[in-house]
Amino acid sequence: MNNLAAWCFRTAVIYALFGMIMGEIMAASGDHGLMPVHAHINVLGWVSLALFGVFYKLWPEAAEGSLAGLQFGLFNAGTVVQAIGVTLILTGDESFAPVAAGGSALLILGMAMFAFLVYRHTRS
Ligand code: HEM
Ligand code: HEM
């Protein structure tokens, strides 16, 4: 397996464990106040990164070069920064909205890079 695909899966399972433990805590406590954070850690961190890993495994040439590494890094940074920003907003401090927005912008940038790599490498 090329290294980036492996790193996608290594990172995705950490988000999955974190997101599921968070879900268990939400279920046990009955406090679903951070549900959007739980949902996005799971769907961005676990599901999306695992899908990136599948793509980089199927099209290893797309994983070569610095763009794919940057894509992986930006998407990870976006997931973590968005989660921190949304957590702070939902726990009562609206002033952290720019942090959530910044994280979301990193996510969109990371996904735009991924879209570019997909279109570039699936032509043949
Ligand atoms: C041990 C595993 C998990 C537990 C205990 C758990 C628990 C929960 C709980 C308590 C909620 C709040 C439900 C509500 O307030 O209506 C929730 C919502 C959600 N969870 Fe999980 N979860 C788990 C794993 C996952 C995984 C693996 C994913 C995605 C791959 C996921 C995606 C979501 C989503 C998208 C929502 C929001 C649903 C909605 O909009 O109503 N969860 N989860
Ligand atoms: C830039 C990236 C994203 C932003 C800014 C964003 C923003 C949001 C917002 C504002 C909500 C409503 C939350 C609420 O009602 O309290 C939401 C819900 C949801 N989003 Fe996203 N989203 C993003 C990416 C994604 C992606 C890529 C997925 C799936 C792979 C996804 C899946 C969901 C799901 C399942 C819900 C319903 C659960 C919930 O209410 O938290 N989102 N999102």
PDB file of C-alpha atoms and ligand atoms in Angstrom:
ATOM      1  CA  MET A   1       0.000   0.000   0.000  1.00  0.00           C
ATOM      2  CA  ASN A   2       1.348   3.420  -0.793  1.00  0.00           C
ATOM      3  CA  ASN A   3       2.145   5.448   2.265  1.00  0.00           C
ATOM      4  CA  LEU A   4      -0.519   8.142   1.964  1.00  0.00           C
ATOM      5  CA  ALA A   5      -3.332   5.578   1.682  1.00  0.00           C
ATOM      6  CA  ALA A   6      -1.989   3.920   4.818  1.00  0.00           C
ATOM      7  CA  TRP A   7      -1.882   7.259   6.625  1.00  0.00           C
ATOM      8  CA  CYS A   8      -5.488   7.987   5.624  1.00  0.00           C
ATOM      9  CA  PHE A   9      -6.614   4.746   7.283  1.00  0.00           C
ATOM     10  CA  ARG A  10      -4.334   5.171  10.303  1.00  0.00           C
ATOM     11  CA  THR A  11      -5.812   8.612  10.916  1.00  0.00           C
ATOM     12  CA  ALA A  12      -9.418   7.618  10.078  1.00  0.00           C
ATOM     13  CA  VAL A  13      -9.532   4.886  12.731  1.00  0.00           C
ATOM     14  CA  ILE A  14      -8.394   7.354  15.400  1.00  0.00           C
ATOM     15  CA  TYR A  15     -11.277   9.703  14.472  1.00  0.00           C
ATOM     16  CA  ALA A  16     -13.648   6.688  14.464  1.00  0.00           C
ATOM     17  CA  LEU A  17     -12.621   5.644  17.972  1.00  0.00           C
ATOM     18  CA  PHE A  18     -12.802   9.221  19.256  1.00  0.00           C
ATOM     19  CA  GLY A  19     -16.184   9.842  17.568  1.00  0.00           C
ATOM     20  CA  MET A  20     -17.693   6.584  18.825  1.00  0.00           C
ATOM     21  CA  ILE A  21     -16.504   7.156  22.396  1.00  0.00           C
ATOM     22  CA  MET A  22     -18.008  10.645  22.158  1.00  0.00           C
ATOM     23  CA  GLY A  23     -21.272   9.051  20.924  1.00  0.00           C
ATOM     24  CA  GLU A  24     -21.260   6.653  23.875  1.00  0.00           C
ATOM     25  CA  ILE A  25     -20.750   9.518  26.301  1.00  0.00           C
ATOM     26  CA  MET A  26     -23.617  11.441  24.636  1.00  0.00           C
ATOM     27  CA  ALA A  27     -25.882   8.402  24.826  1.00  0.00           C
ATOM     28  CA  ALA A  28     -24.958   7.586  28.432  1.00  0.00           C
ATOM     29  CA  SER A  29     -25.305  11.135  29.697  1.00  0.00           C
ATOM     30  CA  GLY A  30     -28.395  11.993  27.657  1.00  0.00           C
ATOM     31  CA  ASP A  31     -26.689  15.255  26.721  1.00  0.00           C
ATOM     32  CA  HIS A  32     -26.702  15.486  22.901  1.00  0.00           C
ATOM     33  CA  GLY A  33     -25.593  19.113  22.876  1.00  0.00           C
ATOM     34  CA  LEU A  34     -22.410  18.332  20.935  1.00  0.00           C
ATOM     35  CA  MET A  35     -24.174  16.092  18.400  1.00  0.00           C
ATOM     36  CA  PRO A  36     -22.979  18.102  15.348  1.00  0.00           C
ATOM     37  CA  VAL A  37     -19.367  17.719  16.561  1.00  0.00           C
ATOM     38  CA  HIS A  38     -19.831  13.964  16.992  1.00  0.00           C
ATOM     39  CA  ALA A  39     -21.517  13.703  13.561  1.00  0.00           C
ATOM     40  CA  HIS A  40     -18.790  15.655  11.754  1.00  0.00           C
ATOM     41  CA  ILE A  41     -15.850  13.938  13.467  1.00  0.00           C
ATOM     42  CA  ASN A  42     -17.348  10.662  12.254  1.00  0.00           C
ATOM     43  CA  VAL A  43     -18.312  11.658   8.718  1.00  0.00           C
ATOM     44  CA  LEU A  44     -15.306  13.898   8.003  1.00  0.00           C
ATOM     45  CA  GLY A  45     -12.634  12.147  10.071  1.00  0.00           C
ATOM     46  CA  TRP A  46     -13.658   8.526   9.728  1.00  0.00           C
ATOM     47  CA  VAL A  47     -15.752   8.207   6.556  1.00  0.00           C
ATOM     48  CA  SER A  48     -14.160  10.865   4.322  1.00  0.00           C
ATOM     49  CA  LEU A  49     -10.553  10.013   5.237  1.00  0.00           C
ATOM     50  CA  ALA A  50     -11.209   6.299   4.705  1.00  0.00           C
ATOM     51  CA  LEU A  51     -12.643   7.136   1.267  1.00  0.00           C
ATOM     52  CA  PHE A  52      -9.548   9.218   0.481  1.00  0.00           C
ATOM     53  CA  GLY A  53      -7.492   6.155   1.487  1.00  0.00           C
ATOM     54  CA  VAL A  54      -9.434   3.933  -0.915  1.00  0.00           C
ATOM     55  CA  PHE A  55      -8.893   6.420  -3.739  1.00  0.00           C
ATOM     56  CA  TYR A  56      -5.149   6.806  -3.056  1.00  0.00           C
ATOM     57  CA  LYS A  57      -4.832   3.013  -2.992  1.00  0.00           C
ATOM     58  CA  LEU A  58      -6.730   2.567  -6.273  1.00  0.00           C
ATOM     59  CA  TRP A  59      -4.902   5.462  -7.993  1.00  0.00           C
ATOM     60  CA  PRO A  60      -1.452   5.377  -6.330  1.00  0.00           C
ATOM     61  CA  GLU A  61      -0.096   7.847  -8.905  1.00  0.00           C
ATOM     62  CA  ALA A  62      -2.496  10.450  -7.441  1.00  0.00           C
ATOM     63  CA  ALA A  63      -0.829  10.013  -4.038  1.00  0.00           C
ATOM     64  CA  GLU A  64       2.608  10.881  -5.429  1.00  0.00           C
ATOM     65  CA  GLY A  65       3.733  14.480  -5.203  1.00  0.00           C
ATOM     66  CA  SER A  66       3.104  17.166  -2.669  1.00  0.00           C
ATOM     67  CA  LEU A  67      -0.480  18.091  -3.621  1.00  0.00           C
ATOM     68  CA  ALA A  68      -1.956  14.873  -2.192  1.00  0.00           C
ATOM     69  CA  GLY A  69       0.023  15.256   1.051  1.00  0.00           C
ATOM     70  CA  LEU A  70      -1.163  18.854   1.335  1.00  0.00           C
ATOM     71  CA  GLN A  71      -4.745  17.745   0.643  1.00  0.00           C
ATOM     72  CA  PHE A  72      -4.530  15.180   3.471  1.00  0.00           C
ATOM     73  CA  GLY A  73      -2.975  17.723   5.846  1.00  0.00           C
ATOM     74  CA  LEU A  74      -5.497  20.486   5.112  1.00  0.00           C
ATOM     75  CA  PHE A  75      -8.473  18.161   5.482  1.00  0.00           C
ATOM     76  CA  ASN A  76      -7.165  16.887   8.817  1.00  0.00           C
ATOM     77  CA  ALA A  77      -6.453  20.391  10.072  1.00  0.00           C
ATOM     78  CA  GLY A  78      -9.936  21.473   8.948  1.00  0.00           C
ATOM     79  CA  THR A  79     -11.613  18.573  10.743  1.00  0.00           C
ATOM     80  CA  VAL A  80      -9.836  19.314  14.027  1.00  0.00           C
ATOM     81  CA  VAL A  81     -10.163  23.120  13.846  1.00  0.00           C
ATOM     82  CA  GLN A  82     -13.853  22.922  12.879  1.00  0.00           C
ATOM     83  CA  ALA A  83     -14.524  20.483  15.756  1.00  0.00           C
ATOM     84  CA  ILE A  84     -12.795  22.790  18.259  1.00  0.00           C
ATOM     85  CA  GLY A  85     -14.609  25.881  16.938  1.00  0.00           C
ATOM     86  CA  VAL A  86     -18.062  24.254  16.895  1.00  0.00           C
ATOM     87  CA  THR A  87     -17.507  22.763  20.372  1.00  0.00           C
ATOM     88  CA  LEU A  88     -16.652  26.204  21.765  1.00  0.00           C
ATOM     89  CA  ILE A  89     -19.700  27.772  20.062  1.00  0.00           C
ATOM     90  CA  LEU A  90     -22.045  25.050  21.329  1.00  0.00           C
ATOM     91  CA  THR A  91     -20.688  25.316  24.853  1.00  0.00           C
ATOM     92  CA  GLY A  92     -21.641  28.968  24.877  1.00  0.00           C
ATOM     93  CA  ASP A  93     -19.004  31.183  23.306  1.00  0.00           C
ATOM     94  CA  GLU A  94     -20.246  32.536  19.971  1.00  0.00           C
ATOM     95  CA  SER A  95     -17.051  34.523  19.526  1.00  0.00           C
ATOM     96  CA  PHE A  96     -15.373  31.329  18.266  1.00  0.00           C
ATOM     97  CA  ALA A  97     -17.481  31.346  15.087  1.00  0.00           C
ATOM     98  CA  PRO A  98     -14.472  32.479  12.992  1.00  0.00           C
ATOM     99  CA  VAL A  99     -12.529  29.405  14.210  1.00  0.00           C
ATOM    100  CA  ALA A 100     -15.322  27.098  13.009  1.00  0.00           C
ATOM    101  CA  ALA A 101     -15.535  29.058   9.744  1.00  0.00           C
ATOM    102  CA  GLY A 102     -11.761  28.850   9.271  1.00  0.00           C
ATOM    103  CA  GLY A 103     -11.806  25.085   9.857  1.00  0.00           C
ATOM    104  CA  SER A 104     -14.657  24.730   7.380  1.00  0.00           C
ATOM    105  CA  ALA A 105     -12.721  26.769   4.802  1.00  0.00           C
ATOM    106  CA  LEU A 106      -9.749  24.387   5.216  1.00  0.00           C
ATOM    107  CA  LEU A 107     -12.125  21.463   4.692  1.00  0.00           C
ATOM    108  CA  ILE A 108     -13.513  22.971   1.493  1.00  0.00           C
ATOM    109  CA  LEU A 109      -9.997  23.692   0.249  1.00  0.00           C
ATOM    110  CA  GLY A 110      -8.934  20.116   1.063  1.00  0.00           C
ATOM    111  CA  MET A 111     -11.970  18.736  -0.757  1.00  0.00           C
ATOM    112  CA  ALA A 112     -11.366  21.028  -3.752  1.00  0.00           C
ATOM    113  CA  MET A 113      -7.807  19.661  -4.000  1.00  0.00           C
ATOM    114  CA  PHE A 114      -9.175  16.144  -3.761  1.00  0.00           C
ATOM    115  CA  ALA A 115     -11.686  16.902  -6.539  1.00  0.00           C
ATOM    116  CA  PHE A 116      -8.810  18.203  -8.676  1.00  0.00           C
ATOM    117  CA  LEU A 117      -6.793  15.010  -8.082  1.00  0.00           C
ATOM    118  CA  VAL A 118      -9.811  12.811  -8.833  1.00  0.00           C
ATOM    119  CA  TYR A 119     -10.496  14.542 -12.169  1.00  0.00           C
ATOM    120  CA  ARG A 120      -6.825  14.601 -13.069  1.00  0.00           C
ATOM    121  CA  HIS A 121      -6.148  10.914 -12.414  1.00  0.00           C
ATOM    122  CA  THR A 122      -9.373   9.175 -13.444  1.00  0.00           C
ATOM    123  CA  ARG A 123      -9.314  10.297 -17.061  1.00  0.00           C
ATOM    124  CA  SER A 124      -7.537   7.249 -18.457  1.00  0.00           C
TER     125      SER A 124
HETATM  126  C1  HEM B   1     -20.389   3.682  19.412  1.00  0.00           C
HETATM  127  C2  HEM B   1     -20.833   4.293  18.325  1.00  0.00           C
HETATM  128  C3  HEM B   1     -21.771   5.461  18.318  1.00  0.00           C
HETATM  129  C4  HEM B   1     -22.623   5.944  19.278  1.00  0.00           C
HETATM  130  C5  HEM B   1     -22.856   5.407  20.685  1.00  0.00           C
HETATM  131  C6  HEM B   1     -23.316   7.096  18.715  1.00  0.00           C
HETATM  132  C7  HEM B   1     -24.260   7.872  19.376  1.00  0.00           C
HETATM  133  C8  HEM B   1     -24.941   8.924  18.829  1.00  0.00           C
HETATM  134  C9  HEM B   1     -25.916   9.735  19.525  1.00  0.00           C
HETATM  135  C10 HEM B   1     -26.336   9.551  20.986  1.00  0.00           C
HETATM  136  C11 HEM B   1     -26.372  10.663  18.653  1.00  0.00           C
HETATM  137  C12 HEM B   1     -27.399  11.764  18.939  1.00  0.00           C
HETATM  138  C13 HEM B   1     -28.748  11.361  18.358  1.00  0.00           C
HETATM  139  C14 HEM B   1     -29.759  12.486  18.511  1.00  0.00           C
HETATM  140  O1  HEM B   1     -29.563  13.406  19.329  1.00  0.00           O
HETATM  141  O2  HEM B   1     -30.774  12.454  17.793  1.00  0.00           O
HETATM  142  C15 HEM B   1     -25.686  10.455  17.395  1.00  0.00           C
HETATM  143  C16 HEM B   1     -25.884  11.201  16.254  1.00  0.00           C
HETATM  144  C17 HEM B   1     -25.211  11.002  15.067  1.00  0.00           C
HETATM  145  N1  HEM B   1     -24.214  10.080  14.830  1.00  0.00           N
HETATM  146 FE1  HEM B   1     -23.526   8.733  16.146  1.00  0.00          FE
HETATM  147  N2  HEM B   1     -22.863   7.294  17.434  1.00  0.00           N
HETATM  148  C18 HEM B   1     -21.918   6.330  17.152  1.00  0.00           C
HETATM  149  C19 HEM B   1     -21.214   6.160  15.987  1.00  0.00           C
HETATM  150  C20 HEM B   1     -21.386   6.925  14.837  1.00  0.00           C
HETATM  151  C21 HEM B   1     -20.672   6.722  13.591  1.00  0.00           C
HETATM  152  C22 HEM B   1     -19.599   5.649  13.362  1.00  0.00           C
HETATM  153  C23 HEM B   1     -21.150   7.651  12.712  1.00  0.00           C
HETATM  154  C24 HEM B   1     -20.780   7.915  11.279  1.00  0.00           C
HETATM  155  C25 HEM B   1     -20.002   7.132  10.546  1.00  0.00           C
HETATM  156  C26 HEM B   1     -22.160   8.435  13.424  1.00  0.00           C
HETATM  157  C27 HEM B   1     -22.872   9.471  12.875  1.00  0.00           C
HETATM  158  C28 HEM B   1     -23.825  10.196  13.530  1.00  0.00           C
HETATM  159  C29 HEM B   1     -24.600  11.254  12.880  1.00  0.00           C
HETATM  160  C30 HEM B   1     -24.475  11.698  11.427  1.00  0.00           C
HETATM  161  C31 HEM B   1     -25.467  11.757  13.853  1.00  0.00           C
HETATM  162  C32 HEM B   1     -26.465  12.877  13.669  1.00  0.00           C
HETATM  163  C33 HEM B   1     -27.800  12.229  13.317  1.00  0.00           C
HETATM  164  C34 HEM B   1     -28.881  13.267  13.134  1.00  0.00           C
HETATM  165  O3  HEM B   1     -28.667  14.262  12.431  1.00  0.00           O
HETATM  166  O4  HEM B   1     -29.968  13.059  13.713  1.00  0.00           O
HETATM  167  N3  HEM B   1     -22.270   7.984  14.708  1.00  0.00           N
HETATM  168  N4  HEM B   1     -24.823   9.391  17.532  1.00  0.00           N
HETATM  169  C1  HEM B   2     -17.162  22.515   5.200  1.00  0.00           C
HETATM  170  C2  HEM B   2     -17.733  21.403   5.608  1.00  0.00           C
HETATM  171  C3  HEM B   2     -19.059  21.341   6.338  1.00  0.00           C
HETATM  172  C4  HEM B   2     -19.754  22.299   7.021  1.00  0.00           C
HETATM  173  C5  HEM B   2     -19.399  23.774   7.232  1.00  0.00           C
HETATM  174  C6  HEM B   2     -20.957  21.654   7.537  1.00  0.00           C
HETATM  175  C7  HEM B   2     -21.941  22.319   8.286  1.00  0.00           C
HETATM  176  C8  HEM B   2     -23.052  21.705   8.823  1.00  0.00           C
HETATM  177  C9  HEM B   2     -24.077  22.393   9.595  1.00  0.00           C
HETATM  178  C10 HEM B   2     -24.101  23.891   9.927  1.00  0.00           C
HETATM  179  C11 HEM B   2     -24.984  21.466   9.975  1.00  0.00           C
HETATM  180  C12 HEM B   2     -26.242  21.685  10.838  1.00  0.00           C
HETATM  181  C13 HEM B   2     -25.899  21.414  12.280  1.00  0.00           C
HETATM  182  C14 HEM B   2     -27.064  21.697  13.218  1.00  0.00           C
HETATM  183  O1  HEM B   2     -28.224  21.671  12.778  1.00  0.00           O
HETATM  184  O2  HEM B   2     -26.805  21.950  14.401  1.00  0.00           O
HETATM  185  C15 HEM B   2     -24.555  20.182   9.429  1.00  0.00           C
HETATM  186  C16 HEM B   2     -25.196  18.983   9.629  1.00  0.00           C
HETATM  187  C17 HEM B   2     -24.785  17.787   9.093  1.00  0.00           C
HETATM  188  N1  HEM B   2     -23.697  17.586   8.260  1.00  0.00           N
HETATM  189 FE1  HEM B   2     -22.331  18.937   7.773  1.00  0.00          FE
HETATM  190  N2  HEM B   2     -20.958  20.347   7.169  1.00  0.00           N
HETATM  191  C18 HEM B   2     -19.825  20.110   6.429  1.00  0.00           C
HETATM  192  C19 HEM B   2     -19.442  18.927   5.841  1.00  0.00           C
HETATM  193  C20 HEM B   2     -20.162  17.760   5.919  1.00  0.00           C
HETATM  194  C21 HEM B   2     -19.805  16.533   5.223  1.00  0.00           C
HETATM  195  C22 HEM B   2     -18.605  16.395   4.257  1.00  0.00           C
HETATM  196  C23 HEM B   2     -20.705  15.605   5.591  1.00  0.00           C
HETATM  197  C24 HEM B   2     -20.791  14.140   5.189  1.00  0.00           C
HETATM  198  C25 HEM B   2     -19.762  13.447   4.730  1.00  0.00           C
HETATM  199  C26 HEM B   2     -21.640  16.245   6.516  1.00  0.00           C
HETATM  200  C27 HEM B   2     -22.692  15.622   7.147  1.00  0.00           C
HETATM  201  C28 HEM B   2     -23.618  16.242   7.966  1.00  0.00           C
HETATM  202  C29 HEM B   2     -24.685  15.539   8.656  1.00  0.00           C
HETATM  203  C30 HEM B   2     -24.945  14.028   8.603  1.00  0.00           C
HETATM  204  C31 HEM B   2     -25.414  16.501   9.358  1.00  0.00           C
HETATM  205  C32 HEM B   2     -26.627  16.261  10.249  1.00  0.00           C
HETATM  206  C33 HEM B   2     -26.150  15.977  11.654  1.00  0.00           C
HETATM  207  C34 HEM B   2     -26.021  17.222  12.480  1.00  0.00           C
HETATM  208  O3  HEM B   2     -26.981  17.990  12.604  1.00  0.00           O
HETATM  209  O4  HEM B   2     -24.935  17.465  13.026  1.00  0.00           O
HETATM  210  N3  HEM B   2     -21.271  17.532   6.691  1.00  0.00           N
HETATM  211  N4  HEM B   2     -23.375  20.371   8.738  1.00  0.00           N
END
